[in-house]
Amino acid sequence: MNYNGGNTTGFVSPAGDSLEGRIDLSATLDLSRPSRYPVRVAGDALASRGIVSGDILIADAAFPPAHGKVAVVMMHGTALVGQLAFTKGQWWLASGHAGVQAVPVTGDEAEIWAVITGLVRTEV
Amino acid sequence: MAVFGLIDGNSFYCAAERAFAPELRGVPLVVLSNNDGCAIARTAEAKAMGIKMGEPWHLAQRRAECKAVEWRSSNYPLYGDMSRRMYEVLAARVPQVEPYSIDEMFLDLTGLPDVERLCHRLRDEVRRIAKIPTCVGIGPTKTIAKLANRIAKDDVALNGVCDLRGEADRTRYYAELSISRVWGIGSKTAATLQNLGIVSIADFIKLAPEQVRDVLTVTGARVQAELRGQSCLPFTLMPPPRQGIAVTRSFGQMANTWGQLREAVAAFATRAAEKLRAEGLEAGHLSVFAHTNPHNGDPWYSASRAAQIEPTSDTLALLSETMRLLHACWRPGHRYFKAGVMLANLTPARQQGQMFATRDTVKSARAMAALDAVNARFGRGMLRPAATGTAMAWKSRQAQHSPRYTTRAEEMLVATAF
């Protein structure tokens, strides 16, 4: 039988009229929005932002890019995730590694693809 | 006055692939049909290399210039989800959206201010959020909106939006465009008209409506009225009721033996029954066909059988009928290349037992509900009749299937931390 806390066989369950569904994380993360894409992180360059390899990021393509936000950027034929910076009239992708130069988000196919709005870690 | 928009994804399947694969941007790309047979979507770069719509890929690949073309097997779970995203972006911004096909949607723009600017904005937002580049056509009828969309696709100077609400604009385009460019005018109809000396759209709309009806029946008369600006095709917000369900496929590997053919067709019947139940229907007519490959030099053999059946959506009942019909089609010595199962006379499933039923319909409904529940939870095909086999050599070839980025957790986009 598919017992849900309400359908008891002997004593009537006092919870019967108060049953609720289970917590649905995809609702919490609002994954049904057309702008939301889950993205898996590879590499630990963003550890200083609390983002480590294997994390699932919630990327939102409708969210406006802003200085300091973490975003997915498509550039030079790769999907990168890094911190955005806006200086000298253009967007840059700043590296999480100290001493690594920021790179400008330029080129025909370069695109700020989506801004990260949340994070899921399934193993801590 | 009504205002219709038609927004259409540019090389939709290729755009969906490129959305997640930046290495595919700027390079020629084609997406192939089931079984990696023919090119069914081409980027502008691939079109420029002379790859034709529907061109068999094994032939195109022999051409030296096509060696550099990237190709992907079709990834329908991805395309379906990207189409859903496109629809939802639009539905949040205009009063009504009609999903006409996976890559094109009619918009109800009636009474909205500054329609052209709105359409530019819709294009930008579909591009940014659903990752699909599009073009938009605007007109007082669906047929004109569709024509405007084609003009926007061909003329890059229009920046993706063509507005044909104005009669003067229409007159200008109608004089120079061939009638064959119009939605609903096939090549045969265009040839018929050409024989009468009617070449341009302008020629066509000058004809008397009675004459058009005589030559092209009421459908042609409707096209003419729509081109003249009288809206005959209203918004449709419900898909039409299903006439039939078909599951037909060419095989990844030819079926030489009865066992191989039976397994494939059993799997098709199982899938057809699933579709039937998902829509709450029962079928009263079943047909089955199988044939050899018409292109590879094998002797041509094609057979089909059909039967009226007691209305049902039970996989096992449909399977036994299918096998009976298929066995009558089967001749040894042929290499079967394609087969299919078609269900017709569809009626809503009845909940109660039927008076003259030869099966226990209540028991059958329970068994099928359990079967569907298991497959919904653990993935399609997890629980299936043994007749569908285990080798599944018939399964289509999909040598370059991209990840199902948005529908499978284990296949989501991977981005490198910078």
Coordinates of C-alpha atoms in Angstrom, one line a residue:
Chain A
M1 CA 0.0 0.0 0.0
N2 CA 1.0 3.6 -0.6
Y3 CA 0.9 4.9 2.9
N4 CA 1.0 8.7 3.2
G5 CA 0.4 9.4 6.9
G6 CA -3.4 9.7 6.4
N7 CA -4.7 6.4 5.2
T8 CA -4.5 4.2 8.3
T9 CA -6.3 0.9 8.7
G10 CA -7.3 1.1 12.4
F11 CA -7.4 4.4 14.1
V12 CA -8.3 7.4 11.9
S13 CA -5.2 9.5 11.4
P14 CA -5.5 12.9 13.0
A15 CA -3.3 14.2 10.2
G16 CA -5.7 13.0 7.5
D17 CA -7.2 16.5 6.8
S18 CA -3.8 18.2 7.0
L19 CA -1.6 16.3 4.7
E20 CA 0.7 18.3 2.4
G21 CA 2.9 17.3 -0.4
R22 CA 6.6 16.8 0.0
I23 CA 9.0 19.7 -0.3
D24 CA 9.7 20.2 -4.0
L25 CA 13.1 21.8 -4.6
S26 CA 12.5 22.4 -8.3
A27 CA 9.6 24.7 -7.1
T28 CA 11.9 26.4 -4.6
L29 CA 14.5 26.9 -7.3
D30 CA 11.8 28.0 -9.8
L31 CA 13.1 25.6 -12.5
S32 CA 9.9 25.7 -14.6
R33 CA 10.7 29.3 -15.6
P34 CA 11.6 29.4 -19.3
S35 CA 14.8 31.4 -18.4
R36 CA 16.2 28.9 -15.9
Y37 CA 18.9 26.4 -16.9
P38 CA 20.8 24.1 -14.5
V39 CA 24.6 24.1 -15.2
R40 CA 27.2 21.8 -13.7
V41 CA 30.6 23.4 -12.6
A42 CA 33.9 21.8 -13.6
G43 CA 37.0 23.1 -11.7
D44 CA 37.6 24.9 -8.5
A45 CA 38.6 28.4 -9.8
L46 CA 35.6 29.9 -8.1
A47 CA 36.2 28.4 -4.7
S48 CA 36.7 31.9 -3.3
R49 CA 33.0 32.6 -4.3
G50 CA 32.0 29.4 -2.6
I51 CA 31.5 27.5 -5.8
V52 CA 33.3 24.2 -6.2
S53 CA 33.6 21.5 -8.9
G54 CA 30.4 19.4 -9.2
D55 CA 28.1 22.1 -7.9
I56 CA 24.8 22.7 -9.9
L57 CA 24.3 26.3 -10.6
I58 CA 20.9 27.8 -11.4
A59 CA 21.5 30.1 -14.4
D60 CA 18.8 32.6 -15.3
A61 CA 19.0 34.0 -18.8
A62 CA 16.4 36.7 -18.1
F63 CA 18.4 38.1 -15.1
P64 CA 20.3 41.3 -16.1
P65 CA 24.1 41.0 -15.9
A66 CA 25.8 43.2 -13.3
H67 CA 29.3 43.9 -12.1
G68 CA 30.4 41.3 -9.6
K69 CA 27.7 38.7 -10.5
V70 CA 28.8 35.2 -11.4
A71 CA 27.6 34.3 -14.9
V72 CA 27.9 31.7 -17.6
V73 CA 29.7 33.1 -20.6
M74 CA 30.1 31.5 -24.0
M75 CA 33.4 32.6 -25.5
H76 CA 36.0 31.2 -27.8
G77 CA 34.0 28.0 -28.3
T78 CA 33.8 27.2 -24.6
A79 CA 31.3 27.5 -21.8
L80 CA 32.9 29.3 -18.9
V81 CA 31.5 30.3 -15.5
G82 CA 33.2 33.3 -13.8
Q83 CA 32.7 36.7 -12.2
L84 CA 31.6 39.6 -14.4
A85 CA 33.2 43.0 -14.3
F86 CA 32.2 46.1 -16.2
T87 CA 35.0 48.5 -16.8
K88 CA 36.3 50.7 -19.6
G89 CA 32.9 50.5 -21.2
Q90 CA 32.7 46.8 -21.6
W91 CA 32.2 43.4 -20.0
W92 CA 35.1 41.3 -18.6
L93 CA 35.3 37.9 -17.1
A94 CA 37.4 38.1 -14.0
S95 CA 39.3 35.0 -12.9
G96 CA 38.8 33.5 -9.5
H97 CA 42.6 32.7 -9.5
A98 CA 44.8 35.5 -8.1
G99 CA 47.2 36.8 -10.7
V100 CA 45.2 35.6 -13.7
Q101 CA 44.2 38.5 -16.0
A102 CA 40.6 39.3 -16.7
V103 CA 39.5 38.6 -20.3
P104 CA 37.2 40.9 -22.3
V105 CA 33.9 39.4 -23.3
T106 CA 34.4 40.1 -27.0
G107 CA 34.3 38.4 -30.3
D108 CA 31.6 37.5 -32.8
E109 CA 30.1 34.6 -30.8
A110 CA 30.9 35.8 -27.3
E111 CA 27.8 36.0 -25.1
I112 CA 26.9 36.5 -21.4
W113 CA 24.6 33.5 -21.5
A114 CA 22.9 33.6 -18.1
V115 CA 23.5 35.0 -14.7
I116 CA 23.8 32.6 -11.7
T117 CA 21.0 33.1 -9.2
G118 CA 21.3 29.9 -7.0
L119 CA 23.4 26.9 -6.2
V120 CA 22.7 23.2 -5.4
R121 CA 25.3 21.0 -3.8
T122 CA 24.2 17.3 -3.5
E123 CA 27.2 16.2 -1.5
V124 CA 28.8 18.2 1.3
Chain B
M1 CA -8.9 45.0 -37.3
A2 CA -7.1 41.8 -36.4
V3 CA -3.4 41.7 -36.3
F4 CA -1.5 38.5 -36.5
G5 CA 2.2 37.9 -35.9
L6 CA 4.2 34.8 -36.9
I7 CA 7.4 34.2 -35.1
D8 CA 9.6 31.4 -36.4
G9 CA 12.9 30.1 -35.2
N10 CA 15.8 30.3 -37.7
S11 CA 17.1 26.8 -38.3
F12 CA 15.5 25.9 -35.0
Y13 CA 17.1 22.5 -34.3
C14 CA 20.6 23.9 -35.1
A15 CA 19.9 26.9 -32.9
A16 CA 18.9 24.6 -30.0
E17 CA 22.2 22.7 -30.5
R18 CA 24.2 25.9 -30.7
A19 CA 22.6 27.3 -27.5
F20 CA 24.6 24.8 -25.4
A21 CA 27.6 24.2 -27.6
P22 CA 29.6 27.3 -28.3
E23 CA 32.0 25.3 -30.4
L24 CA 29.2 25.0 -33.0
R25 CA 28.8 28.8 -33.4
G26 CA 29.9 30.2 -36.6
V27 CA 30.6 26.8 -38.2
P28 CA 28.4 25.0 -40.7
L29 CA 26.0 22.6 -38.9
V30 CA 23.3 20.2 -39.9
V31 CA 20.8 18.2 -37.8
L32 CA 19.9 14.8 -39.3
S33 CA 16.5 13.0 -39.3
N34 CA 15.9 9.8 -37.2
N35 CA 18.4 7.2 -38.0
D36 CA 20.9 9.9 -39.2
G37 CA 19.4 9.7 -42.7
C38 CA 18.8 13.2 -44.1
A39 CA 19.6 16.8 -43.3
I40 CA 16.5 18.3 -41.7
A41 CA 17.9 21.5 -40.3
R42 CA 20.8 23.6 -41.7
T43 CA 22.5 26.7 -40.5
A44 CA 23.0 29.6 -42.9
E45 CA 26.7 28.4 -43.3
A46 CA 25.5 24.9 -44.2
K47 CA 22.9 26.2 -46.7
A48 CA 25.7 28.3 -48.3
M49 CA 27.7 25.1 -48.9
G50 CA 24.8 23.8 -51.0
I51 CA 23.4 21.3 -48.6
K52 CA 19.7 20.8 -49.5
M53 CA 16.8 20.2 -47.1
G54 CA 16.2 16.5 -46.9
E55 CA 19.4 15.6 -48.7
P56 CA 20.6 12.1 -47.7
W57 CA 23.6 12.7 -45.4
H58 CA 25.7 9.7 -46.6
L59 CA 25.7 11.3 -50.1
A60 CA 26.4 14.8 -49.0
Q61 CA 29.3 13.6 -46.9
R62 CA 31.1 12.3 -50.0
R63 CA 31.5 15.9 -51.3
A64 CA 34.9 17.3 -50.4
E65 CA 33.5 20.7 -49.2
C66 CA 31.1 18.9 -46.8
K67 CA 33.9 17.3 -44.8
A68 CA 34.1 20.4 -42.6
V69 CA 30.4 20.4 -41.8
E70 CA 29.5 19.5 -38.2
W71 CA 26.4 17.3 -37.8
R72 CA 24.2 16.0 -35.0
S73 CA 21.6 13.3 -34.6
S74 CA 18.2 14.8 -33.8
N75 CA 17.7 15.4 -30.1
Y76 CA 13.9 15.8 -29.7
P77 CA 13.8 16.0 -25.9
L78 CA 16.0 19.1 -26.2
Y79 CA 14.1 20.7 -29.1
G80 CA 10.7 20.1 -27.4
D81 CA 11.9 21.8 -24.2
M82 CA 13.4 24.8 -26.1
S83 CA 10.1 25.1 -28.0
R84 CA 8.3 25.2 -24.6
R85 CA 10.7 28.0 -23.5
M86 CA 10.0 30.0 -26.6
Y87 CA 6.3 29.6 -26.1
E88 CA 6.4 30.7 -22.5
V89 CA 8.5 33.8 -23.2
L90 CA 5.9 34.8 -25.8
A91 CA 2.8 33.9 -23.7
A92 CA 4.0 36.1 -20.9
R93 CA 4.2 39.1 -23.3
V94 CA 1.3 38.9 -25.7
P95 CA -2.4 38.0 -25.0
Q96 CA -2.5 34.9 -27.1
V97 CA 0.0 32.5 -28.6
E98 CA -0.8 29.6 -30.9
P99 CA 2.0 27.0 -31.1
Y100 CA 1.6 26.1 -34.8
S101 CA 4.6 23.8 -35.0
I102 CA 7.7 23.1 -32.9
D103 CA 9.4 26.2 -34.3
E104 CA 6.7 28.7 -35.3
M105 CA 4.0 30.4 -33.3
F106 CA 1.2 32.7 -34.3
L107 CA 0.8 35.8 -32.0
D108 CA -2.4 37.7 -31.5
L109 CA -1.3 41.3 -31.7
T110 CA -4.7 42.8 -32.2
G111 CA -5.2 46.2 -30.5
L112 CA -1.6 46.4 -29.2
P113 CA 0.2 49.7 -29.5
D114 CA 3.5 50.0 -31.4
V115 CA 3.4 46.5 -32.8
E116 CA 6.6 46.7 -34.7
R117 CA 8.7 47.7 -31.7
L118 CA 7.0 45.1 -29.7
C119 CA 8.0 42.4 -32.2
H120 CA 11.6 43.6 -32.2
R121 CA 11.5 43.3 -28.4
L122 CA 10.0 39.8 -28.6
R123 CA 12.7 38.7 -30.9
D124 CA 15.4 40.0 -28.6
E125 CA 13.9 38.3 -25.5
V126 CA 13.3 35.0 -27.2
R127 CA 16.9 35.1 -28.4
R128 CA 18.2 36.0 -24.9
I129 CA 16.0 33.8 -22.7
A130 CA 15.1 30.8 -25.0
K131 CA 18.3 31.1 -26.9
I132 CA 16.6 30.9 -30.3
P133 CA 17.2 33.5 -33.1
T134 CA 13.9 34.3 -34.9
C135 CA 12.1 36.3 -37.5
V136 CA 8.7 37.9 -37.2
G137 CA 6.1 38.6 -39.8
I138 CA 3.1 40.9 -39.2
G139 CA -0.1 41.1 -41.1
P140 CA -3.9 41.4 -41.0
T141 CA -4.3 37.6 -41.7
K142 CA -2.3 34.5 -40.9
T143 CA -1.4 34.0 -44.5
I144 CA 0.0 37.5 -44.8
A145 CA 1.9 37.2 -41.5
K146 CA 3.4 34.0 -42.8
L147 CA 4.5 35.6 -46.0
A148 CA 5.9 38.6 -44.1
N149 CA 7.9 36.1 -42.0
R150 CA 9.5 34.6 -45.1
I151 CA 10.4 38.1 -46.4
A152 CA 12.0 38.9 -43.0
K153 CA 14.0 35.7 -43.3
D154 CA 15.3 36.5 -46.8
D155 CA 16.0 40.2 -46.4
V156 CA 18.6 40.8 -43.6
A157 CA 18.1 44.6 -44.0
L158 CA 14.7 44.2 -42.3
N159 CA 16.4 43.2 -39.0
G160 CA 14.2 40.2 -38.6
V161 CA 10.8 42.0 -38.6
C162 CA 8.5 42.5 -41.7
D163 CA 5.3 44.4 -41.3
L164 CA 2.7 43.9 -44.1
R165 CA -0.3 45.6 -42.4
G166 CA -0.1 48.4 -44.9
E167 CA -1.8 47.8 -48.2
A168 CA 0.8 49.8 -50.1
D169 CA 3.6 47.6 -48.7
R170 CA 1.7 44.5 -49.7
T171 CA 1.1 45.8 -53.3
R172 CA 4.8 46.3 -53.7
Y173 CA 5.8 42.8 -52.5
Y174 CA 2.8 41.1 -54.3
A175 CA 4.0 42.4 -57.6
E176 CA 7.5 40.9 -57.3
L177 CA 6.9 37.7 -55.3
S178 CA 5.9 34.4 -57.0
I179 CA 2.6 32.8 -55.9
S180 CA 4.6 29.7 -55.0
R181 CA 5.9 31.6 -51.9
V182 CA 2.5 31.7 -50.4
W183 CA 1.5 29.4 -47.5
G184 CA -1.0 26.8 -48.8
I185 CA 0.1 27.0 -52.4
G186 CA 2.0 23.8 -53.2
S187 CA 4.2 23.2 -56.2
K188 CA 1.4 21.5 -58.0
T189 CA -1.0 24.4 -57.4
A190 CA 1.6 26.9 -58.5
A191 CA 2.1 24.9 -61.7
T192 CA -1.6 24.9 -62.4
L193 CA -1.7 28.7 -61.9
Q194 CA 1.3 29.2 -64.1
N195 CA -0.4 27.4 -66.9
L196 CA -3.2 30.0 -66.6
G197 CA -0.5 32.8 -66.8
I198 CA -0.7 33.5 -63.1
V199 CA 2.9 33.9 -61.8
S200 CA 3.0 36.7 -59.1
I201 CA 0.8 37.1 -56.0
A202 CA -0.5 40.3 -57.7
D203 CA -1.8 38.2 -60.6
F204 CA -3.5 35.8 -58.2
I205 CA -5.4 38.3 -56.2
K206 CA -6.7 40.0 -59.3
L207 CA -8.6 36.8 -60.3
A208 CA -12.4 36.7 -59.6
P209 CA -13.0 34.6 -56.4
E210 CA -15.4 32.4 -58.3
Q211 CA -12.7 31.5 -60.8
V212 CA -10.3 30.7 -58.0
R213 CA -12.9 28.4 -56.4
D214 CA -13.4 26.7 -59.7
V215 CA -9.7 26.0 -60.3
L216 CA -8.4 25.5 -56.7
T217 CA -11.6 24.7 -54.7
V218 CA -12.6 26.4 -51.5
T219 CA -9.1 26.1 -50.0
G220 CA -7.6 28.2 -52.8
A221 CA -10.4 30.7 -52.5
R222 CA -9.6 31.1 -48.8
V223 CA -5.9 31.7 -49.6
Q224 CA -6.9 34.4 -52.0
A225 CA -9.3 36.1 -49.4
E226 CA -6.5 36.0 -46.8
L227 CA -4.0 37.6 -49.2
R228 CA -6.6 40.3 -49.9
G229 CA -6.6 41.0 -46.2
Q230 CA -9.8 39.2 -45.1
S231 CA -9.0 37.0 -42.2
C232 CA -10.5 33.5 -42.7
L233 CA -8.2 31.4 -40.4
P234 CA -8.8 32.3 -36.8
F235 CA -6.7 31.6 -33.8
T236 CA -6.7 28.0 -32.7
L237 CA -5.9 27.4 -29.1
M238 CA -6.7 23.7 -29.0
P239 CA -4.9 21.0 -31.1
P240 CA -7.5 19.3 -33.4
P241 CA -8.8 16.0 -32.1
R242 CA -6.5 13.1 -33.1
Q243 CA -7.6 11.1 -36.1
G244 CA -5.0 8.4 -35.6
I245 CA -1.8 7.5 -33.9
A246 CA 1.1 6.2 -35.9
V247 CA 4.5 4.8 -34.8
T248 CA 6.6 4.1 -37.9
R249 CA 10.3 3.9 -38.1
S250 CA 13.2 2.8 -40.3
F251 CA 15.5 0.4 -38.6
G252 CA 19.1 1.1 -37.5
Q253 CA 19.9 -2.5 -38.8
M254 CA 17.8 -4.3 -41.4
A255 CA 15.5 -7.0 -40.0
N256 CA 16.3 -10.3 -41.8
T257 CA 14.4 -12.7 -39.6
W258 CA 10.9 -13.0 -38.3
G259 CA 12.3 -12.6 -34.8
Q260 CA 13.9 -9.3 -35.6
L261 CA 10.9 -7.9 -37.4
R262 CA 8.6 -9.0 -34.6
E263 CA 10.6 -7.4 -31.9
A264 CA 10.7 -4.0 -33.7
V265 CA 7.0 -4.0 -34.5
A266 CA 6.1 -5.2 -31.0
A267 CA 8.0 -2.2 -29.7
F268 CA 6.1 0.2 -32.0
A269 CA 2.8 -1.3 -30.9
T270 CA 3.8 -0.9 -27.3
R271 CA 4.7 2.8 -27.9
A272 CA 1.4 3.4 -29.8
A273 CA -0.6 1.9 -26.9
E274 CA 1.2 4.2 -24.5
K275 CA 0.4 7.3 -26.6
L276 CA -3.2 6.1 -26.8
R277 CA -3.5 5.9 -23.0
A278 CA -1.7 9.2 -22.4
E279 CA -4.5 10.8 -24.3
G280 CA -7.3 8.8 -22.7
L281 CA -8.3 7.1 -25.9
E282 CA -9.1 3.7 -27.3
A283 CA -8.5 2.4 -30.8
G284 CA -11.1 0.5 -32.9
H285 CA -8.9 0.0 -36.0
L286 CA -5.4 -1.3 -36.3
S287 CA -3.1 -1.5 -39.3
V288 CA 0.5 -2.7 -39.7
F289 CA 3.0 -2.4 -42.6
A290 CA 6.5 -3.5 -43.4
H291 CA 8.7 -2.9 -46.4
T292 CA 12.2 -3.3 -47.8
N293 CA 14.6 -0.4 -48.6
P294 CA 13.6 1.3 -51.9
H295 CA 17.1 2.9 -52.3
N296 CA 19.7 0.2 -51.8
G297 CA 18.9 -2.1 -54.7
D298 CA 17.1 -4.8 -52.6
P299 CA 14.1 -6.3 -54.3
W300 CA 11.1 -4.2 -53.4
Y301 CA 8.6 -5.8 -51.1
S302 CA 5.9 -4.0 -49.2
A303 CA 2.9 -5.4 -47.4
S304 CA 0.2 -4.1 -45.1
R305 CA -2.8 -5.5 -43.2
A306 CA -5.5 -3.9 -41.3
A307 CA -8.4 -5.0 -39.0
Q308 CA -11.3 -3.6 -37.0
I309 CA -10.8 -4.5 -33.4
E310 CA -12.7 -4.4 -30.1
P311 CA -11.9 -0.8 -28.9
T312 CA -9.0 -1.0 -26.5
S313 CA -5.9 0.7 -25.2
D314 CA -4.4 -2.4 -23.6
T315 CA -0.8 -3.0 -24.7
L316 CA -1.2 -6.8 -24.6
A317 CA -4.4 -6.8 -26.6
L318 CA -3.0 -4.5 -29.2
L319 CA 0.2 -6.5 -29.3
S320 CA -1.5 -9.8 -30.1
E321 CA -3.6 -8.2 -32.9
T322 CA -0.5 -6.5 -34.3
M323 CA 1.4 -9.8 -34.3
R324 CA -1.4 -11.6 -36.1
L325 CA -1.5 -8.9 -38.8
L326 CA 2.3 -8.7 -39.1
H327 CA 2.6 -12.4 -39.5
A328 CA 0.4 -12.1 -42.6
C329 CA 2.7 -9.4 -44.0
W330 CA 5.9 -11.5 -43.4
R331 CA 7.6 -13.2 -46.3
P332 CA 11.0 -14.8 -45.6
G333 CA 14.0 -13.8 -47.7
H334 CA 13.5 -10.1 -47.5
R335 CA 15.6 -7.5 -45.6
Y336 CA 13.0 -5.3 -43.9
F337 CA 14.0 -1.7 -43.6
K338 CA 10.9 0.0 -42.2
A339 CA 7.7 -0.9 -40.5
G340 CA 4.9 0.8 -38.6
V341 CA 1.7 0.4 -36.6
M342 CA -1.2 2.7 -37.1
L343 CA -4.2 3.1 -34.8
A344 CA -7.5 4.7 -35.9
N345 CA -11.2 5.0 -35.0
L346 CA -10.1 6.6 -31.8
T347 CA -12.8 7.1 -29.1
P348 CA -12.5 8.3 -25.5
A349 CA -11.7 5.4 -23.1
R350 CA -14.7 4.2 -21.1
Q351 CA -14.2 3.7 -17.4
Q352 CA -16.9 1.0 -16.9
G353 CA -16.8 -2.5 -18.2
Q354 CA -18.4 -3.0 -21.5
M355 CA -21.4 -5.2 -21.8
F356 CA -20.2 -7.4 -24.7
A357 CA -16.5 -7.1 -23.9
T358 CA -14.5 -10.3 -24.2
R359 CA -11.9 -9.1 -21.8
D360 CA -12.0 -7.9 -18.3
T361 CA -11.7 -4.2 -19.0
V362 CA -11.4 -3.1 -15.4
K363 CA -8.5 -5.5 -14.8
S364 CA -6.9 -4.4 -18.0
A365 CA -7.1 -0.7 -17.1
R366 CA -5.5 -1.4 -13.7
A367 CA -2.7 -3.4 -15.2
M368 CA -2.0 -0.6 -17.8
A369 CA -2.1 2.1 -15.1
A370 CA 0.5 0.2 -13.2
L371 CA 2.6 -0.3 -16.3
D372 CA 2.4 3.4 -17.1
A373 CA 3.2 4.4 -13.6
V374 CA 6.4 2.3 -13.5
N375 CA 7.5 3.7 -16.8
A376 CA 6.8 7.3 -15.8
R377 CA 8.9 6.8 -12.7
F378 CA 11.8 4.8 -14.0
G379 CA 11.9 5.9 -17.6
R380 CA 10.2 4.9 -20.8
G381 CA 10.6 1.2 -21.7
M382 CA 11.6 0.1 -18.2
L383 CA 8.7 -2.3 -18.0
R384 CA 7.6 -3.7 -21.3
P385 CA 6.3 -6.8 -22.9
A386 CA 9.0 -9.5 -23.5
A387 CA 7.9 -9.6 -27.2
T388 CA 9.8 -6.3 -27.7
G389 CA 13.0 -8.2 -27.2
T390 CA 16.3 -7.4 -25.6
A391 CA 18.8 -7.0 -28.5
M392 CA 16.8 -4.1 -30.1
A393 CA 18.9 -4.1 -33.2
W394 CA 16.1 -2.2 -34.9
K395 CA 16.7 0.9 -32.7
S396 CA 17.6 3.9 -34.8
R397 CA 21.2 4.9 -35.4
Q398 CA 22.0 8.1 -33.6
A399 CA 25.7 8.3 -33.7
Q400 CA 26.1 12.0 -32.7
H401 CA 23.3 12.6 -30.2
S402 CA 24.0 15.7 -28.1
P403 CA 23.2 15.7 -24.3
R404 CA 19.6 16.3 -23.3
Y405 CA 20.8 19.4 -21.5
T406 CA 17.5 20.5 -20.0
T407 CA 15.6 17.3 -19.3
R408 CA 18.2 14.9 -17.8
A409 CA 20.1 15.9 -14.6
E410 CA 23.1 13.7 -15.6
E411 CA 23.4 15.5 -19.0
M412 CA 23.2 19.1 -18.0
L413 CA 25.5 21.8 -19.5
V414 CA 29.0 21.7 -18.0
A415 CA 30.8 25.1 -17.6
T416 CA 34.4 25.4 -16.7
A417 CA 35.1 27.7 -13.7
F418 CA 37.4 30.6 -14.8

